[in-house]
PDB file of C-alpha atoms in Angstrom:
ATOM      1  CA  MET A   1       0.000   0.000   0.000  1.00 52.00           C
ATOM      2  CA  PHE A   2       2.854   2.326   0.881  1.00 44.00           C
ATOM      3  CA  ARG A   3       4.569   1.538  -2.357  1.00 52.00           C
ATOM      4  CA  PHE A   4       1.350   2.186  -4.200  1.00 51.00           C
ATOM      5  CA  LEU A   5       0.917   5.526  -2.523  1.00 43.00           C
ATOM      6  CA  GLN A   6       4.582   6.335  -3.102  1.00 51.00           C
ATOM      7  CA  GLY A   7       4.235   5.379  -6.750  1.00 53.00           C
ATOM      8  CA  LEU A   8       1.077   7.469  -7.047  1.00 46.00           C
ATOM      9  CA  ALA A   9       2.866  10.394  -5.415  1.00 51.00           C
ATOM     10  CA  ASN A  10       5.757   9.986  -7.797  1.00 55.00           C
ATOM     11  CA  LEU A  11       3.320   9.852 -10.749  1.00 51.00           C
ATOM     12  CA  VAL A  12       1.518  12.933  -9.582  1.00 47.00           C
ATOM     13  CA  GLY A  13       4.833  14.682  -9.062  1.00 53.00           C
ATOM     14  CA  SER A  14       5.932  13.707 -12.517  1.00 56.00           C
ATOM     15  CA  LEU A  15       2.645  14.888 -13.974  1.00 49.00           C
ATOM     16  CA  LEU A  16       2.946  18.170 -12.110  1.00 50.00           C
ATOM     17  CA  THR A  17       6.493  18.536 -13.334  1.00 58.00           C
ATOM     18  CA  LEU A  18       5.363  17.871 -16.881  1.00 54.00           C
ATOM     19  CA  LEU A  19       2.502  20.373 -16.493  1.00 51.00           C
ATOM     20  CA  VAL A  20       4.846  23.054 -15.191  1.00 48.00           C
ATOM     21  CA  VAL A  21       7.287  22.345 -17.986  1.00 49.00           C
ATOM     22  CA  ALA A  22       4.406  22.503 -20.509  1.00 53.00           C
ATOM     23  CA  LEU A  23       3.143  25.761 -19.071  1.00 49.00           C
ATOM     24  CA  LEU A  24       6.625  27.213 -19.083  1.00 50.00           C
ATOM     25  CA  GLY A  25       7.098  26.004 -22.637  1.00 55.00           C
ATOM     26  CA  TYR A  26       3.785  27.485 -23.753  1.00 52.00           C
ATOM     27  CA  GLY A  27       4.599  30.770 -22.032  1.00 55.00           C
ATOM     28  CA  ALA A  28       8.028  30.834 -23.608  1.00 54.00           C
ATOM     29  CA  TRP A  29       6.562  30.056 -27.019  1.00 50.00           C
ATOM     30  CA  THR A  30       3.912  32.764 -26.612  1.00 60.00           C
ATOM     31  CA  LEU A  31       6.557  35.302 -25.604  1.00 54.00           C
ATOM     32  CA  TYR A  32       8.676  34.213 -28.533  1.00 54.00           C
ATOM     33  CA  GLN A  33       5.749  34.547 -30.954  1.00 58.00           C
ATOM     34  CA  ARG A  34       4.907  38.015 -29.720  1.00 58.00           C
ATOM     35  CA  TYR A  35       8.526  39.013 -29.897  1.00 57.00           C
ATOM     36  CA  ALA A  36       8.920  37.540 -33.386  1.00 56.00           C
ATOM     37  CA  GLU A  37       5.678  39.064 -34.674  1.00 58.00           C
ATOM     38  CA  GLY A  38       6.392  42.566 -33.294  1.00 60.00           C
ATOM     39  CA  PRO A  39       8.636  43.737 -36.181  1.00 64.00           C
ATOM     40  CA  LEU A  40       6.268  42.153 -38.724  1.00 62.00           C
ATOM     41  CA  LEU A  41       3.323  43.995 -37.226  1.00 59.00           C
ATOM     42  CA  ARG A  42       5.281  47.231 -37.218  1.00 64.00           C
ATOM     43  CA  GLU A  43       6.225  46.646 -40.839  1.00 67.00           C
ATOM     44  CA  GLN A  44       2.593  46.050 -41.761  1.00 66.00           C
ATOM     45  CA  VAL A  45       1.506  49.161 -39.855  1.00 58.00           C
ATOM     46  CA  ASN A  46       4.162  51.232 -41.632  1.00 68.00           C
ATOM     47  CA  LYS A  47       3.127  49.814 -44.982  1.00 70.00           C
ATOM     48  CA  LEU A  48      -0.522  50.628 -44.335  1.00 67.00           C
ATOM     49  CA  ALA A  49       0.461  54.141 -43.244  1.00 67.00           C
ATOM     50  CA  GLN A  50       2.385  54.637 -46.498  1.00 75.00           C
ATOM     51  CA  GLN A  51      -0.577  53.377 -48.531  1.00 70.00           C
ATOM     52  CA  LEU A  52      -2.890  55.723 -46.655  1.00 68.00           C
ATOM     53  CA  GLU A  53      -0.552  58.623 -47.364  1.00 75.00           C
ATOM     54  CA  GLU A  54      -0.422  57.713 -51.065  1.00 75.00           C
ATOM     55  CA  LYS A  55      -4.216  57.423 -51.281  1.00 70.00           C
ATOM     56  CA  THR A  56      -4.572  60.767 -49.495  1.00 76.00           C
ATOM     57  CA  ARG A  57      -2.276  62.380 -52.069  1.00 77.00           C
ATOM     58  CA  GLU A  58      -4.207  60.733 -54.903  1.00 75.00           C
ATOM     59  CA  LEU A  59      -7.476  61.955 -53.406  1.00 71.00           C
ATOM     60  CA  GLU A  60      -6.129  65.503 -53.159  1.00 76.00           C
ATOM     61  CA  ASP A  61      -4.913  65.310 -56.781  1.00 75.00           C
ATOM     62  CA  LEU A  62      -8.368  64.136 -57.846  1.00 70.00           C
ATOM     63  CA  ARG A  63      -9.984  66.941 -55.847  1.00 74.00           C
ATOM     64  CA  GLN A  64      -7.752  69.530 -57.529  1.00 74.00           C
ATOM     65  CA  GLU A  65      -8.451  68.018 -60.949  1.00 74.00           C
ATOM     66  CA  ASN A  66     -12.192  68.062 -60.237  1.00 69.00           C
ATOM     67  CA  LEU A  67     -11.936  71.708 -59.157  1.00 66.00           C
ATOM     68  CA  LYS A  68     -10.066  72.530 -62.366  1.00 67.00           C
ATOM     69  CA  LEU A  69     -12.631  70.710 -64.495  1.00 60.00           C
ATOM     70  CA  THR A  70     -15.473  72.466 -62.660  1.00 58.00           C
ATOM     71  CA  ARG A  71     -13.896  75.847 -63.412  1.00 59.00           C
ATOM     72  CA  GLU A  72     -13.405  74.913 -67.050  1.00 58.00           C
ATOM     73  CA  LEU A  73     -17.014  73.763 -67.237  1.00 50.00           C
ATOM     74  CA  GLU A  74     -18.191  77.083 -65.795  1.00 53.00           C
ATOM     75  CA  LYS A  75     -16.073  78.924 -68.368  1.00 48.00           C
ATOM     76  CA  LEU A  76     -17.586  76.856 -71.156  1.00 45.00           C
ATOM     77  CA  ARG A  77     -21.095  77.474 -69.832  1.00 47.00           C
ATOM     78  CA  LEU A  78     -20.408  81.210 -69.668  1.00 42.00           C
ATOM     79  CA  ALA A  79     -18.886  81.188 -73.142  1.00 42.00           C
ATOM     80  CA  ASN A  80     -21.890  79.293 -74.464  1.00 44.00           C
ATOM     81  CA  ARG A  81     -24.260  81.802 -72.851  1.00 44.00           C
ATOM     82  CA  LEU A  82     -22.297  84.717 -74.305  1.00 40.00           C
ATOM     83  CA  LEU A  83     -22.380  83.174 -77.767  1.00 41.00           C
ATOM     84  CA  LYS A  84     -26.166  82.859 -77.554  1.00 43.00           C
ATOM     85  CA  VAL A  85     -26.937  86.327 -76.202  1.00 51.00           C
ATOM     86  CA  ASP A  86     -29.643  88.000 -78.298  1.00 56.00           C
ATOM     87  CA  ASN A  87     -30.059  91.773 -78.264  1.00 73.00           C
ATOM     88  CA  ARG A  88     -33.206  93.427 -79.546  1.00 74.00           C
ATOM     89  CA  VAL A  89     -32.105  96.152 -81.947  1.00 85.00           C
ATOM     90  CA  ALA A  90     -35.381  97.219 -83.589  1.00 91.00           C
ATOM     91  CA  ILE A  91     -39.142  96.702 -83.510  1.00 93.00           C
ATOM     92  CA  ILE A  92     -41.648  96.428 -86.342  1.00 95.00           C
ATOM     93  CA  ASP A  93     -45.341  97.096 -85.686  1.00 96.00           C
ATOM     94  CA  VAL A  94     -47.798  96.034 -88.399  1.00 97.00           C
ATOM     95  CA  LEU A  95     -50.416  98.791 -88.358  1.00 96.00           C
ATOM     96  CA  GLY A  96     -52.796  97.543 -91.010  1.00 95.00           C
ATOM     97  CA  GLN A  97     -53.490  96.066 -94.436  1.00 94.00           C
ATOM     98  CA  LYS A  98     -55.820  96.868 -97.263  1.00 93.00           C
ATOM     99  CA  GLY A  99     -56.558  95.356-100.641  1.00 93.00           C
ATOM    100  CA  SER A 100     -56.325  91.708-101.624  1.00 89.00           C
ATOM    101  CA  ALA A 101     -53.429  89.404-102.459  1.00 84.00           C
ATOM    102  CA  GLU A 102     -55.642  87.545-104.965  1.00 87.00           C
ATOM    103  CA  GLU A 103     -56.298  90.780-106.826  1.00 88.00           C
ATOM    104  CA  ASP A 104     -52.675  91.884-106.454  1.00 88.00           C
ATOM    105  CA  THR A 105     -53.747  94.995-104.555  1.00 92.00           C
ATOM    106  CA  LEU A 106     -52.557  94.037-101.060  1.00 95.00           C
ATOM    107  CA  GLU A 107     -50.791  96.835 -99.227  1.00 95.00           C
ATOM    108  CA  THR A 108     -49.300  96.643 -95.720  1.00 96.00           C
ATOM    109  CA  THR A 109     -48.532  99.593 -93.459  1.00 96.00           C
ATOM    110  CA  PHE A 110     -45.942  99.182 -90.714  1.00 97.00           C
ATOM    111  CA  ALA A 111     -43.826 101.187 -88.278  1.00 97.00           C
ATOM    112  CA  PHE A 112     -40.091 100.634 -87.737  1.00 96.00           C
ATOM    113  CA  GLN A 113     -37.977 101.935 -84.870  1.00 93.00           C
ATOM    114  CA  GLU A 114     -34.485 101.138 -83.637  1.00 90.00           C
ATOM    115  CA  VAL A 115     -34.006 100.505 -79.923  1.00 89.00           C
ATOM    116  CA  ASP A 116     -31.044 100.141 -77.570  1.00 81.00           C
ATOM    117  CA  SER A 117     -30.170  97.091 -75.483  1.00 73.00           C
ATOM    118  CA  ASP A 118     -32.743  98.170 -72.875  1.00 78.00           C
ATOM    119  CA  GLY A 119     -35.520  98.529 -75.442  1.00 80.00           C
ATOM    120  CA  ARG A 120     -35.505 102.334 -75.418  1.00 86.00           C
ATOM    121  CA  PRO A 121     -36.097 104.065 -78.789  1.00 88.00           C
ATOM    122  CA  ILE A 122     -32.961 105.531 -80.387  1.00 85.00           C
ATOM    123  CA  SER A 123     -34.390 106.543 -83.757  1.00 86.00           C
ATOM    124  CA  PRO A 124     -37.519 108.193 -85.119  1.00 89.00           C
ATOM    125  CA  ARG A 125     -40.520 105.893 -85.466  1.00 93.00           C
ATOM    126  CA  TYR A 126     -40.786 105.560 -89.217  1.00 94.00           C
ATOM    127  CA  GLN A 127     -44.057 104.599 -90.869  1.00 96.00           C
ATOM    128  CA  TRP A 128     -44.167 103.210 -94.392  1.00 96.00           C
ATOM    129  CA  SER A 129     -46.318 101.058 -96.655  1.00 96.00           C
ATOM    130  CA  ILE A 130     -45.252  98.283 -98.996  1.00 96.00           C
ATOM    131  CA  LYS A 131     -47.043  96.394-101.721  1.00 95.00           C
ATOM    132  CA  GLY A 132     -47.824  92.880-100.496  1.00 95.00           C
ATOM    133  CA  ASP A 133     -46.916  91.635 -97.035  1.00 96.00           C
ATOM    134  CA  ILE A 134     -43.279  90.506 -97.233  1.00 96.00           C
ATOM    135  CA  LEU A 135     -40.761  92.891 -95.668  1.00 96.00           C
ATOM    136  CA  TYR A 136     -36.959  92.680 -95.994  1.00 97.00           C
ATOM    137  CA  VAL A 137     -34.557  94.248 -93.484  1.00 94.00           C
ATOM    138  CA  ASP A 138     -31.273  95.007 -95.262  1.00 94.00           C
ATOM    139  CA  ALA A 139     -28.185  95.477 -93.084  1.00 91.00           C
ATOM    140  CA  TRP A 140     -24.421  95.236 -92.917  1.00 90.00           C
ATOM    141  CA  VAL A 141     -23.222  92.767 -90.277  1.00 89.00           C
ATOM    142  CA  ALA A 142     -19.714  92.163 -88.954  1.00 87.00           C
ATOM    143  CA  LYS A 143     -19.286  88.916 -86.988  1.00 86.00           C
ATOM    144  CA  PHE A 144     -16.261  88.395 -84.772  1.00 84.00           C
ATOM    145  CA  GLN A 145     -14.419  85.174 -84.062  1.00 83.00           C
ATOM    146  CA  ASP A 146     -15.997  83.138 -81.258  1.00 72.00           C
ATOM    147  CA  GLU A 147     -12.970  83.447 -78.969  1.00 75.00           C
ATOM    148  CA  PHE A 148     -13.530  87.205 -78.643  1.00 68.00           C
ATOM    149  CA  VAL A 149     -17.218  86.721 -77.934  1.00 60.00           C
ATOM    150  CA  GLU A 150     -16.457  84.015 -75.352  1.00 62.00           C
ATOM    151  CA  LEU A 151     -14.024  86.303 -73.549  1.00 62.00           C
ATOM    152  CA  GLY A 152     -16.484  89.188 -73.586  1.00 61.00           C
ATOM    153  CA  ASP A 153     -14.007  91.406 -75.437  1.00 62.00           C
ATOM    154  CA  ALA A 154     -14.881  95.082 -74.922  1.00 54.00           C
ATOM    155  CA  VAL A 155     -14.942  95.838 -78.665  1.00 60.00           C
ATOM    156  CA  ARG A 156     -15.254  92.447 -80.341  1.00 64.00           C
ATOM    157  CA  GLY A 157     -17.537  90.788 -77.789  1.00 60.00           C
ATOM    158  CA  GLY A 158     -20.495  90.600 -80.185  1.00 71.00           C
ATOM    159  CA  SER A 159     -21.592  91.087 -83.768  1.00 78.00           C
ATOM    160  CA  ILE A 160     -22.154  94.673 -84.889  1.00 81.00           C
ATOM    161  CA  TYR A 161     -24.598  95.934 -87.524  1.00 83.00           C
ATOM    162  CA  LEU A 162     -25.651  98.874 -89.634  1.00 86.00           C
ATOM    163  CA  PHE A 163     -29.222  99.079 -90.960  1.00 89.00           C
ATOM    164  CA  ARG A 164     -29.291 100.216 -94.580  1.00 90.00           C
ATOM    165  CA  ARG A 165     -32.885 100.027 -95.766  1.00 93.00           C
ATOM    166  CA  LEU A 166     -36.246  98.257 -95.720  1.00 96.00           C
ATOM    167  CA  PHE A 167     -38.080  97.072 -98.798  1.00 96.00           C
ATOM    168  CA  GLY A 168     -40.989  94.859 -99.871  1.00 96.00           C
ATOM    169  CA  GLU A 169     -40.741  91.860-102.156  1.00 94.00           C
ATOM    170  CA  HIS A 170     -42.368  93.837-105.004  1.00 94.00           C
ATOM    171  CA  GLN A 171     -39.863  96.663-104.595  1.00 93.00           C
ATOM    172  CA  GLU A 172     -36.393  97.100-106.017  1.00 93.00           C
ATOM    173  CA  PRO A 173     -33.951  97.105-103.074  1.00 91.00           C
ATOM    174  CA  ALA A 174     -32.386 100.326-104.345  1.00 90.00           C
ATOM    175  CA  GLN A 175     -35.824 101.931-104.113  1.00 91.00           C
ATOM    176  CA  GLY A 176     -36.322 100.820-100.505  1.00 93.00           C
ATOM    177  CA  PHE A 177     -36.743 103.028 -97.448  1.00 93.00           C
ATOM    178  CA  LYS A 178     -33.267 104.219 -96.430  1.00 90.00           C
ATOM    179  CA  LEU A 179     -32.092 104.055 -92.831  1.00 88.00           C
ATOM    180  CA  ASP A 180     -28.343 104.431 -92.133  1.00 73.00           C
ATOM    181  CA  PRO A 181     -26.634 105.850 -95.250  1.00 63.00           C
ATOM    182  CA  GLU A 182     -23.607 103.931 -96.546  1.00 58.00           C
ATOM    183  CA  GLY A 183     -20.417 105.234 -94.951  1.00 55.00           C
ATOM    184  CA  ASP A 184     -22.349 106.928 -92.128  1.00 58.00           C
ATOM    185  CA  LEU A 185     -22.342 105.859 -88.486  1.00 59.00           C
ATOM    186  CA  PRO A 186     -25.121 103.476 -87.415  1.00 63.00           C
ATOM    187  CA  THR A 187     -27.978 105.115 -85.541  1.00 62.00           C
ATOM    188  CA  VAL A 188     -27.040 103.260 -82.357  1.00 58.00           C
ATOM    189  CA  TYR A 189     -23.831 105.320 -82.210  1.00 54.00           C
ATOM    190  CA  ARG A 190     -25.469 108.592 -83.145  1.00 48.00           C
ATOM    191  CA  SER A 191     -27.765 108.119 -80.133  1.00 48.00           C
ATOM    192  CA  GLY A 192     -24.909 108.753 -77.734  1.00 53.00           C
ATOM    193  CA  LYS A 193     -23.152 105.386 -77.554  1.00 59.00           C
ATOM    194  CA  GLU A 194     -19.410 105.753 -77.902  1.00 65.00           C
ATOM    195  CA  ILE A 195     -17.762 104.290 -80.977  1.00 70.00           C
ATOM    196  CA  SER A 196     -14.165 103.136 -81.035  1.00 74.00           C
ATOM    197  CA  ASP A 197     -11.697 103.934 -83.799  1.00 81.00           C
ATOM    198  CA  PHE A 198     -11.677 100.198 -84.483  1.00 82.00           C
ATOM    199  CA  GLU A 199     -15.420 100.165 -85.254  1.00 82.00           C
ATOM    200  CA  LYS A 200     -15.132 103.362 -87.322  1.00 83.00           C
ATOM    201  CA  GLU A 201     -12.499 101.587 -89.398  1.00 87.00           C
ATOM    202  CA  ILE A 202     -14.787  98.609 -89.982  1.00 86.00           C
ATOM    203  CA  TRP A 203     -17.671 100.745 -91.265  1.00 85.00           C
ATOM    204  CA  ALA A 204     -15.354 102.937 -93.356  1.00 86.00           C
ATOM    205  CA  ASN A 205     -13.739  99.885 -94.992  1.00 90.00           C
ATOM    206  CA  PHE A 206     -16.677  97.475 -94.924  1.00 90.00           C
ATOM    207  CA  TRP A 207     -16.481  96.155 -98.491  1.00 92.00           C
ATOM    208  CA  LYS A 208     -12.680  96.105 -98.477  1.00 94.00           C
ATOM    209  CA  LEU A 209     -12.760  93.859 -95.410  1.00 92.00           C
ATOM    210  CA  ALA A 210     -15.593  91.786 -96.889  1.00 93.00           C
ATOM    211  CA  ASN A 211     -13.418  91.017 -99.917  1.00 96.00           C
ATOM    212  CA  ASP A 212     -10.114  90.468 -98.114  1.00 95.00           C
ATOM    213  CA  PRO A 213     -10.365  87.419 -95.766  1.00 92.00           C
ATOM    214  CA  LYS A 214      -6.784  87.827 -94.542  1.00 94.00           C
ATOM    215  CA  LEU A 215      -7.310  91.460 -93.563  1.00 93.00           C
ATOM    216  CA  ALA A 216     -10.649  90.589 -91.963  1.00 91.00           C
ATOM    217  CA  ALA A 217      -9.009  87.811 -89.908  1.00 91.00           C
ATOM    218  CA  GLU A 218      -6.359  90.251 -88.693  1.00 90.00           C
ATOM    219  CA  LYS A 219      -9.191  92.377 -87.309  1.00 88.00           C
ATOM    220  CA  GLY A 220     -10.662  89.341 -85.529  1.00 87.00           C
ATOM    221  CA  LEU A 221     -13.569  89.085 -87.973  1.00 88.00           C
ATOM    222  CA  ARG A 222     -15.117  85.706 -88.748  1.00 87.00           C
ATOM    223  CA  ALA A 223     -17.466  87.061 -91.414  1.00 89.00           C
ATOM    224  CA  ILE A 224     -18.480  90.448 -92.747  1.00 91.00           C
ATOM    225  CA  HIS A 225     -21.255  90.830 -95.309  1.00 92.00           C
ATOM    226  CA  GLY A 226     -24.734  92.103 -96.020  1.00 93.00           C
ATOM    227  CA  GLU A 227     -27.843  90.372 -94.658  1.00 93.00           C
ATOM    228  CA  ALA A 228     -31.503  90.776 -95.484  1.00 94.00           C
ATOM    229  CA  PRO A 229     -33.778  88.590 -93.312  1.00 94.00           C
ATOM    230  CA  TYR A 230     -37.453  88.923 -94.195  1.00 96.00           C
ATOM    231  CA  VAL A 231     -40.816  88.178 -92.674  1.00 96.00           C
ATOM    232  CA  LYS A 232     -44.460  87.887 -93.696  1.00 96.00           C
ATOM    233  CA  LEU A 233     -46.250  90.703 -91.857  1.00 96.00           C
ATOM    234  CA  ILE A 234     -49.496  89.936 -90.019  1.00 95.00           C
ATOM    235  CA  PRO A 235     -51.741  92.895 -89.104  1.00 95.00           C
ATOM    236  CA  GLY A 236     -51.742  93.800 -85.410  1.00 95.00           C
ATOM    237  CA  LYS A 237     -48.498  91.979 -84.613  1.00 96.00           C
ATOM    238  CA  ARG A 238     -45.186  93.272 -83.322  1.00 95.00           C
ATOM    239  CA  TYR A 239     -41.878  91.778 -84.456  1.00 96.00           C
ATOM    240  CA  ARG A 240     -38.472  92.256 -82.927  1.00 91.00           C
ATOM    241  CA  VAL A 241     -35.316  92.422 -84.972  1.00 90.00           C
ATOM    242  CA  GLN A 242     -32.558  90.906 -82.881  1.00 86.00           C
ATOM    243  CA  LEU A 243     -28.822  90.389 -83.179  1.00 84.00           C
ATOM    244  CA  ARG A 244     -27.083  87.355 -81.705  1.00 80.00           C
ATOM    245  CA  ALA A 245     -23.652  87.996 -80.223  1.00 69.00           C
ATOM    246  CA  SER A 246     -22.017  85.299 -82.344  1.00 67.00           C
ATOM    247  CA  ASP A 247     -24.274  85.535 -85.378  1.00 75.00           C
ATOM    248  CA  GLY A 248     -26.409  87.884 -87.441  1.00 81.00           C
ATOM    249  CA  LEU A 249     -29.876  89.363 -87.542  1.00 89.00           C
ATOM    250  CA  SER A 250     -33.164  87.543 -87.112  1.00 89.00           C
ATOM    251  CA  ILE A 251     -36.818  88.607 -87.009  1.00 92.00           C
ATOM    252  CA  VAL A 252     -39.010  87.092 -84.299  1.00 91.00           C
ATOM    253  CA  PRO A 253     -42.743  87.623 -83.539  1.00 93.00           C
ATOM    254  CA  GLU A 254     -43.108  89.325 -80.170  1.00 89.00           C
ATOM    255  CA  GLY A 255     -46.865  89.494 -79.694  1.00 88.00           C
ATOM    256  CA  GLU A 256     -49.875  91.653 -80.356  1.00 90.00           C
ATOM    257  CA  ILE A 257     -49.634  95.445 -80.549  1.00 85.00           C
ATOM    258  CA  ILE A 258     -51.242  97.073 -77.547  1.00 65.00           C
ATOM    259  CA  PRO A 259     -52.791 100.563 -77.915  1.00 53.00           C
ATOM    260  CA  ALA A 260     -49.792 102.275 -76.281  1.00 43.00           C
ATOM    261  CA  ARG A 261     -47.500 100.593 -78.790  1.00 45.00           C
ATOM    262  CA  ALA A 262     -49.589 101.385 -81.802  1.00 43.00           C
ATOM    263  CA  GLY A 263     -49.992 105.063 -80.930  1.00 40.00           C
TER     264      GLY A 263
END
């Protein structure tokens, strides 16, 4: 019995010894692992930090590029708006008609008046009659290259014009109703608006520039020529003659004549 108990004690002692050794071994291994993994973890942390720094720089580059693109887009939008700006330069009121188109006796009476950019009259209100109902508006137009219009150039920021005459389709143009005489300043300038020497040169040398593309290009001109848009007049209606910054003249119905307009 003693030997049994002694043997059991020895076994337990051995087991305890083995357990302690195992625990010490496990602790040593754990300490070793943590020690061995420390530099690896630090390396991974440093690598992640570098990647984060790179991504932050890339994000900032993208933000700057987006800001640049946004500014360019705004410039393009502004340029597009400037190119499409329409200015009303004259009004036509159709005062009445008499006769018959079938009998070739139709006659239309209308009023024509130039206006400034705010719609204020800058010329006398002319009243004429034409045979038929088709009216032509004859003008000189100088159109500048788009880049000047886009930049809002002080002198070349929009097309400029000079009204020459009005005439009906059954009328010889030379026999039309004269407005701004050839070689004279347009009415818009005679109303008080300042005119630059540059613009004076264009009107003084209109046909020379029209026939010399190289000289016209040197002046920033895209096109320079005569235009004569026309419209079928309807009694009681008002039409506006407008000039687009990047283009020429057009005639657009504006509505019915109210008594104050027709007076």
